[in-house]
Every structure is written in structure tokens, then in C-alpha cells.
PDB file of C-alpha atoms and ligand atoms in Angstrom:
ATOM      1  CA  UNK A  25      73.212 -59.536 -12.191  1.00  0.00           C
ATOM      2  CA  UNK A  26      71.847 -60.240  -8.575  1.00  0.00           C
ATOM      3  CA  UNK A  27      67.726 -61.154  -7.403  1.00  0.00           C
ATOM      4  CA  UNK A  28      67.840 -57.152  -6.345  1.00  0.00           C
ATOM      5  CA  UNK A  29      69.800 -55.450  -7.935  1.00  0.00           C
ATOM      6  CA  UNK A  30      67.518 -51.510  -8.555  1.00  0.00           C
ATOM      7  CA  UNK A  31      65.792 -52.572  -5.407  1.00  0.00           C
ATOM      8  CA  UNK A  32      65.341 -50.298  -2.302  1.00  0.00           C
ATOM      9  CA  UNK A  33      64.137 -51.002   0.684  1.00  0.00           C
ATOM     10  CA  UNK A  34      64.003 -50.814   4.921  1.00  0.00           C
ATOM     11  CA  UNK A  35      65.463 -52.849   7.283  1.00  0.00           C
ATOM     12  CA  UNK A  36      64.000 -52.321  10.588  1.00  0.00           C
ATOM     13  CA  UNK A  37      65.668 -53.631  13.707  1.00  0.00           C
ATOM     14  CA  UNK A  38      69.557 -53.628  13.344  1.00  0.00           C
ATOM     15  CA  UNK A  39      71.023 -53.321  17.329  1.00  0.00           C
ATOM     16  CA  UNK A  40      74.427 -54.775  16.576  1.00  0.00           C
ATOM     17  CA  UNK A  41      76.039 -57.497  15.344  1.00  0.00           C
ATOM     18  CA  UNK A  42      74.234 -60.786  16.093  1.00  0.00           C
ATOM     19  CA  UNK A  43      70.684 -58.758  14.942  1.00  0.00           C
ATOM     20  CA  UNK A  44      68.832 -61.012  12.567  1.00  0.00           C
ATOM     21  CA  UNK A  45      68.136 -58.008  10.588  1.00  0.00           C
ATOM     22  CA  UNK A  46      71.992 -57.561   9.450  1.00  0.00           C
ATOM     23  CA  UNK A  47      72.667 -60.558   8.425  1.00  0.00           C
ATOM     24  CA  UNK A  48      69.275 -59.795   6.242  1.00  0.00           C
ATOM     25  CA  UNK A  49      70.820 -56.092   5.199  1.00  0.00           C
ATOM     26  CA  UNK A  50      74.004 -58.711   3.830  1.00  0.00           C
ATOM     27  CA  UNK A  51      72.075 -60.784   2.215  1.00  0.00           C
ATOM     28  CA  UNK A  52      70.297 -58.129   0.491  1.00  0.00           C
ATOM     29  CA  UNK A  53      72.913 -56.324  -0.374  1.00  0.00           C
ATOM     30  CA  UNK A  54      75.285 -58.392  -2.274  1.00  0.00           C
ATOM     31  CA  UNK A  55      72.064 -59.337  -3.803  1.00  0.00           C
ATOM     32  CA  UNK A  56      71.876 -55.990  -5.624  1.00  0.00           C
ATOM     33  CA  UNK A  57      70.050 -53.628  -3.164  1.00  0.00           C
ATOM     34  CA  UNK A  58      69.779 -50.922  -1.624  1.00  0.00           C
ATOM     35  CA  UNK A  59      68.554 -50.557   2.606  1.00  0.00           C
ATOM     36  CA  UNK A  60      68.114 -47.890   5.469  1.00  0.00           C
ATOM     37  CA  UNK A  61      68.254 -48.780   8.581  1.00  0.00           C
ATOM     38  CA  UNK A  62      65.439 -47.528  11.106  1.00  0.00           C
ATOM     39  CA  UNK A  63      66.656 -47.112  14.392  1.00  0.00           C
ATOM     40  CA  UNK A  64      66.279 -47.088  17.513  1.00  0.00           C
ATOM     41  CA  UNK A  65      66.802 -43.655  18.732  1.00  0.00           C
ATOM     42  CA  UNK A  66      69.718 -43.561  21.457  1.00  0.00           C
ATOM     43  CA  UNK A  67      73.104 -42.135  21.312  1.00  0.00           C
ATOM     44  CA  UNK A  68      74.299 -45.462  22.414  1.00  0.00           C
ATOM     45  CA  UNK A  69      72.571 -47.316  19.927  1.00  0.00           C
ATOM     46  CA  UNK A  70      73.128 -44.958  17.322  1.00  0.00           C
ATOM     47  CA  UNK A  71      77.149 -46.059  18.077  1.00  0.00           C
ATOM     48  CA  UNK A  72      76.047 -49.410  17.841  1.00  0.00           C
ATOM     49  CA  UNK A  73      74.408 -49.740  14.519  1.00  0.00           C
ATOM     50  CA  UNK A  74      76.620 -47.802  12.671  1.00  0.00           C
ATOM     51  CA  UNK A  75      79.816 -50.368  13.878  1.00  0.00           C
ATOM     52  CA  UNK A  76      78.009 -53.517  13.077  1.00  0.00           C
ATOM     53  CA  UNK A  77      76.410 -51.813   9.867  1.00  0.00           C
ATOM     54  CA  UNK A  78      80.174 -51.219   9.058  1.00  0.00           C
ATOM     55  CA  UNK A  79      81.937 -54.379  10.092  1.00  0.00           C
ATOM     56  CA  UNK A  80      78.482 -55.785   8.009  1.00  0.00           C
ATOM     57  CA  UNK A  81      80.430 -54.453   4.707  1.00  0.00           C
ATOM     58  CA  UNK A  82      77.761 -51.342   4.199  1.00  0.00           C
ATOM     59  CA  UNK A  83      81.160 -48.114   4.410  1.00  0.00           C
ATOM     60  CA  UNK A  84      78.273 -44.869   4.825  1.00  0.00           C
ATOM     61  CA  UNK A  85      75.056 -46.871   5.854  1.00  0.00           C
ATOM     62  CA  UNK A  86      71.897 -44.537   6.033  1.00  0.00           C
ATOM     63  CA  UNK A  87      70.661 -44.856   9.463  1.00  0.00           C
ATOM     64  CA  UNK A  88      67.009 -43.065  10.668  1.00  0.00           C
ATOM     65  CA  UNK A  89      65.997 -42.984  14.254  1.00  0.00           C
ATOM     66  CA  UNK A  90      62.119 -44.298  14.527  1.00  0.00           C
ATOM     67  CA  UNK A  91      60.748 -45.352  17.534  1.00  0.00           C
ATOM     68  CA  UNK A  92      58.466 -47.922  16.371  1.00  0.00           C
ATOM     69  CA  UNK A  93      55.438 -46.961  18.780  1.00  0.00           C
ATOM     70  CA  UNK A  94      56.234 -43.228  18.065  1.00  0.00           C
ATOM     71  CA  UNK A  95      53.655 -42.616  14.114  1.00  0.00           C
ATOM     72  CA  UNK A  96      55.737 -39.018  14.840  1.00  0.00           C
ATOM     73  CA  UNK A  97      58.828 -41.169  14.026  1.00  0.00           C
ATOM     74  CA  UNK A  98      57.288 -43.342  11.843  1.00  0.00           C
ATOM     75  CA  UNK A  99      55.983 -40.773   9.648  1.00  0.00           C
ATOM     76  CA  UNK A 100      59.307 -38.894   9.468  1.00  0.00           C
ATOM     77  CA  UNK A 101      61.680 -42.077   8.365  1.00  0.00           C
ATOM     78  CA  UNK A 102      59.311 -42.484   5.100  1.00  0.00           C
ATOM     79  CA  UNK A 103      58.724 -38.987   4.228  1.00  0.00           C
ATOM     80  CA  UNK A 104      63.167 -38.987   4.740  1.00  0.00           C
ATOM     81  CA  UNK A 105      62.881 -42.317   2.152  1.00  0.00           C
ATOM     82  CA  UNK A 106      60.544 -40.453  -0.668  1.00  0.00           C
ATOM     83  CA  UNK A 107      62.632 -38.305  -0.688  1.00  0.00           C
ATOM     84  CA  UNK A 108      65.759 -40.238  -0.707  1.00  0.00           C
ATOM     85  CA  UNK A 109      64.708 -43.815  -3.264  1.00  0.00           C
ATOM     86  CA  UNK A 110      61.075 -41.819  -3.970  1.00  0.00           C
ATOM     87  CA  UNK A 111      59.420 -45.339  -4.117  1.00  0.00           C
ATOM     88  CA  UNK A 112      60.319 -48.688  -2.260  1.00  0.00           C
ATOM     89  CA  UNK A 113      60.506 -52.416  -3.601  1.00  0.00           C
ATOM     90  CA  UNK A 114      60.249 -53.826  -0.033  1.00  0.00           C
ATOM     91  CA  UNK A 115      60.218 -53.446   3.686  1.00  0.00           C
ATOM     92  CA  UNK A 116      61.810 -55.895   6.570  1.00  0.00           C
ATOM     93  CA  UNK A 117      59.636 -56.016  10.338  1.00  0.00           C
ATOM     94  CA  UNK A 118      62.563 -57.365  12.856  1.00  0.00           C
ATOM     95  CA  UNK A 119      61.804 -55.728  15.831  1.00  0.00           C
ATOM     96  CA  UNK A 120      60.008 -57.185  18.543  1.00  0.00           C
ATOM     97  CA  UNK A 121      60.710 -56.229  22.762  1.00  0.00           C
ATOM     98  CA  UNK A 122      59.053 -57.120  26.399  1.00  0.00           C
ATOM     99  CA  UNK A 123      59.874 -57.410  29.766  1.00  0.00           C
ATOM    100  CA  UNK A 124      61.565 -59.440  30.864  1.00  0.00           C
ATOM    101  CA  UNK A 125      61.057 -59.673  33.445  1.00  0.00           C
ATOM    102  CA  UNK A 126      58.460 -62.313  32.242  1.00  0.00           C
ATOM    103  CA  UNK A 127      59.880 -64.033  29.595  1.00  0.00           C
ATOM    104  CA  UNK A 128      60.422 -66.479  32.585  1.00  0.00           C
ATOM    105  CA  UNK A 129      59.264 -69.793  32.942  1.00  0.00           C
ATOM    106  CA  UNK A 130      56.040 -69.649  34.933  1.00  0.00           C
ATOM    107  CA  UNK A 131      55.490 -66.155  34.604  1.00  0.00           C
ATOM    108  CA  UNK A 132      52.845 -65.213  32.066  1.00  0.00           C
ATOM    109  CA  UNK A 133      49.327 -65.033  34.331  1.00  0.00           C
ATOM    110  CA  UNK A 134      51.452 -62.831  35.881  1.00  0.00           C
ATOM    111  CA  UNK A 135      51.329 -60.339  32.891  1.00  0.00           C
ATOM    112  CA  UNK A 136      50.664 -57.044  33.829  1.00  0.00           C
ATOM    113  CA  UNK A 137      47.948 -55.178  31.380  1.00  0.00           C
ATOM    114  CA  UNK A 138      51.048 -52.933  30.722  1.00  0.00           C
ATOM    115  CA  UNK A 139      53.431 -54.818  29.530  1.00  0.00           C
ATOM    116  CA  UNK A 140      51.357 -56.692  27.795  1.00  0.00           C
ATOM    117  CA  UNK A 141      49.911 -53.829  25.620  1.00  0.00           C
ATOM    118  CA  UNK A 142      53.365 -52.517  24.992  1.00  0.00           C
ATOM    119  CA  UNK A 143      54.625 -56.115  24.115  1.00  0.00           C
ATOM    120  CA  UNK A 144      51.461 -55.697  21.392  1.00  0.00           C
ATOM    121  CA  UNK A 145      52.582 -52.374  20.137  1.00  0.00           C
ATOM    122  CA  UNK A 146      55.343 -52.927  19.688  1.00  0.00           C
ATOM    123  CA  UNK A 147      56.103 -56.199  18.286  1.00  0.00           C
ATOM    124  CA  UNK A 148      52.734 -56.790  16.017  1.00  0.00           C
ATOM    125  CA  UNK A 149      50.949 -53.375  15.543  1.00  0.00           C
ATOM    126  CA  UNK A 150      54.320 -51.944  14.403  1.00  0.00           C
ATOM    127  CA  UNK A 151      54.216 -53.820  11.570  1.00  0.00           C
ATOM    128  CA  UNK A 152      50.754 -52.549  10.268  1.00  0.00           C
ATOM    129  CA  UNK A 153      51.709 -49.342  11.350  1.00  0.00           C
ATOM    130  CA  UNK A 154      54.558 -49.968   8.627  1.00  0.00           C
ATOM    131  CA  UNK A 155      52.984 -51.739   6.338  1.00  0.00           C
ATOM    132  CA  UNK A 156      50.604 -48.784   6.153  1.00  0.00           C
ATOM    133  CA  UNK A 157      53.086 -46.800   5.135  1.00  0.00           C
ATOM    134  CA  UNK A 158      55.260 -48.442   3.167  1.00  0.00           C
ATOM    135  CA  UNK A 159      52.138 -49.150   0.377  1.00  0.00           C
ATOM    136  CA  UNK A 160      52.191 -45.132  -0.007  1.00  0.00           C
ATOM    137  CA  UNK A 161      55.774 -45.971  -1.537  1.00  0.00           C
ATOM    138  CA  UNK A 162      55.477 -48.674  -3.300  1.00  0.00           C
ATOM    139  CA  UNK A 163      53.184 -47.973  -6.204  1.00  0.00           C
ATOM    140  CA  UNK A 164      54.059 -50.933  -8.651  1.00  0.00           C
ATOM    141  CA  UNK A 165      53.876 -53.562  -5.209  1.00  0.00           C
ATOM    142  CA  UNK A 166      56.573 -55.220  -3.250  1.00  0.00           C
ATOM    143  CA  UNK A 167      57.287 -57.327  -1.024  1.00  0.00           C
ATOM    144  CA  UNK A 168      57.251 -56.962   3.302  1.00  0.00           C
ATOM    145  CA  UNK A 169      58.538 -59.788   5.649  1.00  0.00           C
ATOM    146  CA  UNK A 170      58.626 -60.101   9.307  1.00  0.00           C
ATOM    147  CA  UNK A 171      60.498 -61.705  11.882  1.00  0.00           C
ATOM    148  CA  UNK A 172      58.015 -64.744  14.117  1.00  0.00           C
ATOM    149  CA  UNK A 173      58.695 -67.071  16.335  1.00  0.00           C
ATOM    150  CA  UNK A 174      56.622 -70.647  16.564  1.00  0.00           C
ATOM    151  CA  UNK A 175      55.766 -69.792  20.329  1.00  0.00           C
ATOM    152  CA  UNK A 176      53.312 -68.500  18.321  1.00  0.00           C
ATOM    153  CA  UNK A 177      51.462 -71.812  17.704  1.00  0.00           C
ATOM    154  CA  UNK A 178      52.466 -73.548  20.373  1.00  0.00           C
ATOM    155  CA  UNK A 179      52.969 -72.673  24.473  1.00  0.00           C
ATOM    156  CA  UNK A 180      56.744 -72.383  25.313  1.00  0.00           C
ATOM    157  CA  UNK A 181      58.127 -71.891  28.327  1.00  0.00           C
ATOM    158  CA  UNK A 182      59.031 -68.889  28.814  1.00  0.00           C
ATOM    159  CA  UNK A 183      58.448 -66.636  25.961  1.00  0.00           C
ATOM    160  CA  UNK A 184      55.016 -65.966  27.376  1.00  0.00           C
ATOM    161  CA  UNK A 185      53.192 -62.376  25.904  1.00  0.00           C
ATOM    162  CA  UNK A 186      56.143 -63.191  23.351  1.00  0.00           C
ATOM    163  CA  UNK A 187      54.409 -65.650  21.546  1.00  0.00           C
ATOM    164  CA  UNK A 188      50.458 -63.892  22.100  1.00  0.00           C
ATOM    165  CA  UNK A 189      52.878 -60.907  19.987  1.00  0.00           C
ATOM    166  CA  UNK A 190      53.555 -62.665  17.668  1.00  0.00           C
ATOM    167  CA  UNK A 191      50.594 -64.731  17.257  1.00  0.00           C
ATOM    168  CA  UNK A 192      49.313 -60.957  16.296  1.00  0.00           C
ATOM    169  CA  UNK A 193      51.764 -60.362  14.444  1.00  0.00           C
ATOM    170  CA  UNK A 194      51.377 -63.811  11.872  1.00  0.00           C
ATOM    171  CA  UNK A 195      47.818 -62.809  11.673  1.00  0.00           C
ATOM    172  CA  UNK A 196      47.984 -59.379  10.704  1.00  0.00           C
ATOM    173  CA  UNK A 197      50.568 -60.037   8.391  1.00  0.00           C
ATOM    174  CA  UNK A 198      47.481 -62.599   6.479  1.00  0.00           C
ATOM    175  CA  UNK A 199      45.302 -59.770   6.768  1.00  0.00           C
ATOM    176  CA  UNK A 200      47.628 -57.131   5.676  1.00  0.00           C
ATOM    177  CA  UNK A 201      48.693 -59.310   3.045  1.00  0.00           C
ATOM    178  CA  UNK A 202      45.043 -60.243   2.116  1.00  0.00           C
ATOM    179  CA  UNK A 203      44.299 -55.871   1.389  1.00  0.00           C
ATOM    180  CA  UNK A 204      47.513 -55.011   0.187  1.00  0.00           C
ATOM    181  CA  UNK A 205      46.858 -58.225  -2.735  1.00  0.00           C
ATOM    182  CA  UNK A 206      45.498 -55.106  -4.607  1.00  0.00           C
ATOM    183  CA  UNK A 207      48.482 -53.074  -4.504  1.00  0.00           C
ATOM    184  CA  UNK A 208      50.621 -55.858  -5.713  1.00  0.00           C
ATOM    185  CA  UNK A 209      52.361 -55.950  -2.216  1.00  0.00           C
ATOM    186  CA  UNK A 210      52.755 -59.288  -0.357  1.00  0.00           C
ATOM    187  CA  UNK A 211      53.535 -59.463   3.363  1.00  0.00           C
ATOM    188  CA  UNK A 212      54.994 -62.877   4.767  1.00  0.00           C
ATOM    189  CA  UNK A 213      56.185 -63.966   7.979  1.00  0.00           C
ATOM    190  CA  UNK A 214      59.974 -65.990   8.698  1.00  0.00           C
ATOM    191  CA  UNK A 215      59.539 -68.061  11.658  1.00  0.00           C
ATOM    192  CA  UNK A 216      63.400 -68.602  12.795  1.00  0.00           C
ATOM    193  CA  UNK A 217      64.555 -70.997  15.348  1.00  0.00           C
ATOM    194  CA  UNK A 218      66.612 -69.632  18.084  1.00  0.00           C
ATOM    195  CA  UNK A 219      69.078 -68.308  16.700  1.00  0.00           C
ATOM    196  CA  UNK A 220      71.653 -66.323  20.369  1.00  0.00           C
ATOM    197  CA  UNK A 221      70.417 -62.147  20.265  1.00  0.00           C
ATOM    198  CA  UNK A 222      70.549 -59.745  22.558  1.00  0.00           C
ATOM    199  CA  UNK A 223      66.368 -60.221  22.068  1.00  0.00           C
ATOM    200  CA  UNK A 224      66.572 -64.141  22.884  1.00  0.00           C
ATOM    201  CA  UNK A 225      68.582 -63.765  25.444  1.00  0.00           C
ATOM    202  CA  UNK A 226      65.748 -62.501  27.653  1.00  0.00           C
ATOM    203  CA  UNK A 227      63.803 -65.967  27.049  1.00  0.00           C
ATOM    204  CA  UNK A 228      64.278 -67.376  30.854  1.00  0.00           C
ATOM    205  CA  UNK A 229      64.970 -71.123  29.132  1.00  0.00           C
ATOM    206  CA  UNK A 230      66.617 -70.796  26.144  1.00  0.00           C
ATOM    207  CA  UNK A 231      69.626 -72.754  26.866  1.00  0.00           C
ATOM    208  CA  UNK A 232      67.159 -76.068  26.904  1.00  0.00           C
ATOM    209  CA  UNK A 233      65.702 -74.601  23.566  1.00  0.00           C
ATOM    210  CA  UNK A 234      68.974 -74.295  21.104  1.00  0.00           C
ATOM    211  CA  UNK A 235      69.513 -78.016  23.293  1.00  0.00           C
ATOM    212  CA  UNK A 236      66.474 -79.416  23.090  1.00  0.00           C
ATOM    213  CA  UNK A 237      65.736 -77.768  18.991  1.00  0.00           C
ATOM    214  CA  UNK A 238      69.301 -79.688  17.975  1.00  0.00           C
ATOM    215  CA  UNK A 239      68.304 -82.389  19.037  1.00  0.00           C
ATOM    216  CA  UNK A 240      64.493 -83.355  18.077  1.00  0.00           C
ATOM    217  CA  UNK A 241      65.356 -81.494  14.770  1.00  0.00           C
ATOM    218  CA  UNK A 242      65.011 -83.526  11.381  1.00  0.00           C
ATOM    219  CA  UNK A 243      68.842 -81.455  10.807  1.00  0.00           C
ATOM    220  CA  UNK A 244      69.418 -82.438  14.203  1.00  0.00           C
ATOM    221  CA  UNK A 245      70.685 -78.680  14.571  1.00  0.00           C
ATOM    222  CA  UNK A 246      70.440 -75.025  15.135  1.00  0.00           C
ATOM    223  CA  UNK A 247      70.071 -72.754  12.135  1.00  0.00           C
ATOM    224  CA  UNK A 248      72.726 -70.133  11.306  1.00  0.00           C
ATOM    225  CA  UNK A 249      72.021 -66.708  10.752  1.00  0.00           C
ATOM    226  CA  UNK A 250      72.734 -65.977   6.962  1.00  0.00           C
ATOM    227  CA  UNK A 251      69.946 -69.033   7.098  1.00  0.00           C
ATOM    228  CA  UNK A 252      67.019 -66.253   8.080  1.00  0.00           C
ATOM    229  CA  UNK A 253      68.783 -64.354   5.066  1.00  0.00           C
ATOM    230  CA  UNK A 254      69.043 -66.517   2.978  1.00  0.00           C
ATOM    231  CA  UNK A 255      65.218 -66.898   3.121  1.00  0.00           C
ATOM    232  CA  UNK A 256      65.024 -62.995   2.926  1.00  0.00           C
ATOM    233  CA  UNK A 257      66.760 -62.788  -0.634  1.00  0.00           C
ATOM    234  CA  UNK A 258      63.692 -65.571  -1.239  1.00  0.00           C
ATOM    235  CA  UNK A 259      60.825 -63.778  -0.459  1.00  0.00           C
ATOM    236  CA  UNK A 260      61.970 -59.781  -1.386  1.00  0.00           C
ATOM    237  CA  UNK A 261      63.040 -60.543  -4.718  1.00  0.00           C
ATOM    238  CA  UNK A 262      60.415 -62.199  -7.546  1.00  0.00           C
ATOM    239  CA  UNK A 263      61.219 -66.172  -6.870  1.00  0.00           C
ATOM    240  CA  UNK A 264      58.472 -65.696  -4.523  1.00  0.00           C
ATOM    241  CA  UNK A 265      56.494 -64.407  -6.484  1.00  0.00           C
ATOM    242  CA  UNK A 266      53.424 -65.663  -6.022  1.00  0.00           C
ATOM    243  CA  UNK A 267      53.895 -66.144  -2.581  1.00  0.00           C
ATOM    244  CA  UNK A 268      51.946 -64.123   0.057  1.00  0.00           C
ATOM    245  CA  UNK A 269      50.497 -64.043   3.314  1.00  0.00           C
ATOM    246  CA  UNK A 270      52.683 -67.339   4.481  1.00  0.00           C
ATOM    247  CA  UNK A 271      54.343 -68.440   7.516  1.00  0.00           C
ATOM    248  CA  UNK A 272      57.735 -69.546   5.971  1.00  0.00           C
ATOM    249  CA  UNK A 273      59.466 -71.708   8.842  1.00  0.00           C
ATOM    250  CA  UNK A 274      63.066 -71.804   8.589  1.00  0.00           C
ATOM    251  CA  UNK A 275      64.216 -73.688  11.506  1.00  0.00           C
ATOM    252  CA  UNK A 276      65.899 -76.880  10.430  1.00  0.00           C
ATOM    253  CA  UNK A 277      61.973 -78.191  10.435  1.00  0.00           C
ATOM    254  CA  UNK A 278      61.846 -78.244  13.969  1.00  0.00           C
ATOM    255  CA  UNK A 279      58.008 -77.044  13.798  1.00  0.00           C
ATOM    256  CA  UNK A 280      56.814 -80.347  12.039  1.00  0.00           C
ATOM    257  CA  UNK A 281      58.218 -83.202  14.434  1.00  0.00           C
ATOM    258  CA  UNK A 282      55.344 -84.552  16.884  1.00  0.00           C
ATOM    259  CA  UNK A 283      56.698 -86.351  19.336  1.00  0.00           C
TER     260      UNK A 283
HETATM  261  P1  NAD B 302      67.870 -58.194  18.461  1.00  0.00           P
HETATM  262  O1  NAD B 302      67.686 -57.484  19.327  1.00  0.00           O
HETATM  263  O2  NAD B 302      69.312 -57.940  17.634  1.00  0.00           O
HETATM  264  O3  NAD B 302      66.298 -56.888  17.523  1.00  0.00           O
HETATM  265  C1  NAD B 302      65.544 -56.637  18.203  1.00  0.00           C
HETATM  266  C2  NAD B 302      65.659 -55.795  17.705  1.00  0.00           C
HETATM  267  O4  NAD B 302      64.164 -54.809  18.248  1.00  0.00           O
HETATM  268  C3  NAD B 302      66.355 -53.467  18.030  1.00  0.00           C
HETATM  269  O5  NAD B 302      67.319 -54.309  16.809  1.00  0.00           O
HETATM  270  C4  NAD B 302      65.916 -53.106  18.282  1.00  0.00           C
HETATM  271  O6  NAD B 302      66.168 -52.147  18.703  1.00  0.00           O
HETATM  272  C5  NAD B 302      64.549 -53.112  18.124  1.00  0.00           C
HETATM  273  N1  NAD B 302      63.566 -52.436  19.254  1.00  0.00           N
HETATM  274  C6  NAD B 302      62.415 -52.769  20.002  1.00  0.00           C
HETATM  275  N2  NAD B 302      61.999 -51.853  20.830  1.00  0.00           N
HETATM  276  C7  NAD B 302      61.796 -50.849  18.931  1.00  0.00           C
HETATM  277  C8  NAD B 302      61.503 -50.059  18.954  1.00  0.00           C
HETATM  278  N3  NAD B 302      60.247 -49.632  19.810  1.00  0.00           N
HETATM  279  N4  NAD B 302      61.445 -48.681  17.929  1.00  0.00           N
HETATM  280  C9  NAD B 302      62.082 -49.933  17.308  1.00  0.00           C
HETATM  281  N5  NAD B 302      62.743 -50.932  17.734  1.00  0.00           N
HETATM  282  C10 NAD B 302      62.968 -51.584  18.538  1.00  0.00           C
HETATM  283  O7  NAD B 302      66.703 -59.288  18.466  1.00  0.00           O
HETATM  284  P2  NAD B 302      66.442 -60.450  16.845  1.00  0.00           P
HETATM  285  O8  NAD B 302      66.695 -61.596  17.693  1.00  0.00           O
HETATM  286  O9  NAD B 302      67.915 -59.803  15.589  1.00  0.00           O
HETATM  287  O10 NAD B 302      65.467 -59.892  16.346  1.00  0.00           O
HETATM  288  C11 NAD B 302      64.923 -59.655  15.387  1.00  0.00           C
HETATM  289  C12 NAD B 302      63.567 -60.329  15.770  1.00  0.00           C
HETATM  290  O11 NAD B 302      63.632 -61.958  14.693  1.00  0.00           O
HETATM  291  C13 NAD B 302      62.565 -60.114  16.302  1.00  0.00           C
HETATM  292  O12 NAD B 302      61.590 -59.577  15.602  1.00  0.00           O
HETATM  293  C14 NAD B 302      62.543 -61.261  17.344  1.00  0.00           C
HETATM  294  O13 NAD B 302      61.784 -61.489  17.830  1.00  0.00           O
HETATM  295  C15 NAD B 302      62.966 -62.074  15.677  1.00  0.00           C
HETATM  296  N6  NAD B 302      62.837 -63.643  16.159  1.00  0.00           N
HETATM  297  C16 NAD B 302      63.680 -64.306  16.479  1.00  0.00           C
HETATM  298  C17 NAD B 302      64.416 -65.060  17.010  1.00  0.00           C
HETATM  299  C18 NAD B 302      66.229 -65.667  17.719  1.00  0.00           C
HETATM  300  O14 NAD B 302      65.896 -66.656  17.870  1.00  0.00           O
HETATM  301  N7  NAD B 302      66.801 -64.733  18.083  1.00  0.00           N
HETATM  302  C19 NAD B 302      64.337 -66.120  16.251  1.00  0.00           C
HETATM  303  C20 NAD B 302      63.066 -66.152  15.605  1.00  0.00           C
HETATM  304  C21 NAD B 302      62.016 -64.721  15.843  1.00  0.00           C
END
């Protein structure tokens, strides 16, 4: 018996075979979970997401086009999910976006209003919008996780407006945890160390971050994406039944080091 046998839910954020969401989905499926995959609409993206999921072992993945900035898309996604699954047990938020022109060391002060608002909307508000709809499909409780990064807590050169967005995401998760606890729904964030994905490649100076983490973290290495997948299994299963509102670092211990 897998830890997530008979559990169903949505995994937002697969873009390609490197996406954290892809590894998370693989780990969840290995424990018996059934997943639906909302993805950013677009023909090219659809093909890429399908290929990544096929390669990850999902022969015929259930995919739903959903731009997280659009309430209508989110409504349609959760309506289709209700129709297919009736109720769900988990939701994974693994989406973020900021204009890469402002993800460079020295560029934060120049962040325009629309770039700031868009980053916050896609990367943080979307969790609130998602949780509000997910709770209707979780009558017996559930577990929601969102992916974050240490740049929420410390100023990391180049992470800029994404760091501000991650701070909002983590605070949103705490407020959601407080309110949704009444419904038996847990909400946690996973703070992953740097990984080579489409999104992280947009951050200026990322190679230096990889080197620094490998040199200074207690485990003397960067993490593997599978390690985020394993943590997702913990947070979405009964193993973590007493845990909510937490921010769990999967970063080879880097965050505890002060030099
Ligand atoms: P990724 O590029 O594979 O995933 C980002 C996803 O966000 C993509 O699937 C993209 O389609 C989706 N997205 C962007 N705008 C969207 C919108 N409007 N509507 C719906 N989806 C949208 O990169 P990733 O590294 O797997 O990122 C996943 C999450 O993990 C992000 O929240 C990211 O900030 C976080 N994270 C990444 C790292 C890292 O080093 N890669 C570290 C810590 C946290």
C-alpha cells in the first residue's frame, strides 16, 4: 500500500521534464496518488508538458489549460476537477513568474509597478485563489503545498521581486493554514534549494548561487529535485498530519549557516 493510495489532487506547474512539479507528481504517483495537471495554456506548452508527463510515466495525463491570473480558468479547472474526482485530497502550487529583465543583481530598485504586480499576482495571489476553490472540493480535509525559496527571507542578489513574491506566498500560506484548519485542511510551503529549471535560469547570477550553496551548506552539495518530491509525499500524506503553516527547507541545510 502506498502512502497516497486512493488520494486524488491537482499538481499545478509542470512546464517540462525539469520542473519541480514533474518530480513531485512522479513521487506522488509512486505512492498511489492520482493527479490532474493544470498547465499554462498554449499549443507549444501543451506539447512540452504532455511529453514531460509521458516521460515521467503518465501515459495519458489528465491536463487542464489554466492561466492562474484568470479567475475563469481557475473556476473551470476546479469545476472539471469536481466532475472528474468529486472530491480531492491535495493540491500542489508550483508556479511563479517575474519579468526576467528585473531579475538581475542591481535591478530591484527599478522594478516597475506592473512588473511588481504581475509577479505578486502569479507567484503569490494564485495560491489564495487556488486554496479558496480547493477547499470546496475537500469536505473531509486535505493538504496543500506551495514551492518557495530562501530569497523570501534574505536579500539574494538577482532574486529581487521574486523574493518579495515568495515572502507574500509564505505569509499567505500561514494565513490560509490558520483559516483552513477549521476544515481539516493543512497548508505548508517547501523552501527548495536552487535547482536547474526554466524558472531558475531566468535569475541572474544563478550559477554563482549553485557554487556558493555547494561550498557552504552542511551537506556540501546542492539538492536533487527528487528530494523535493519525497518531501511533498511527506507533506501531502498522513505522515505530516500534525503539521500546518510550516515552511520546510529542503536545501542541504544551507539556511541554517551563518558566516
Ligand atoms: P518551472 O519553470 O518548471 O515551473 C514554473 C511554472 O510556473 C511553469 O510550469 C509555468 O508554466 C508556470 N506558470 C508561470 N506563469 C503561470 C500562469 N500565469 N499560470 C499558470 N502557470 C504559470 O520552474 P520550477 O523551478 O519548477 O518552479 C516551480 C516552483 O518552484 C516556482 O514557484 C519556483 O519559484 C519554485 N522554486 C524553484 C527553485 C529552483 O531553483 N528552480 C527553488 C525554490 C523554489
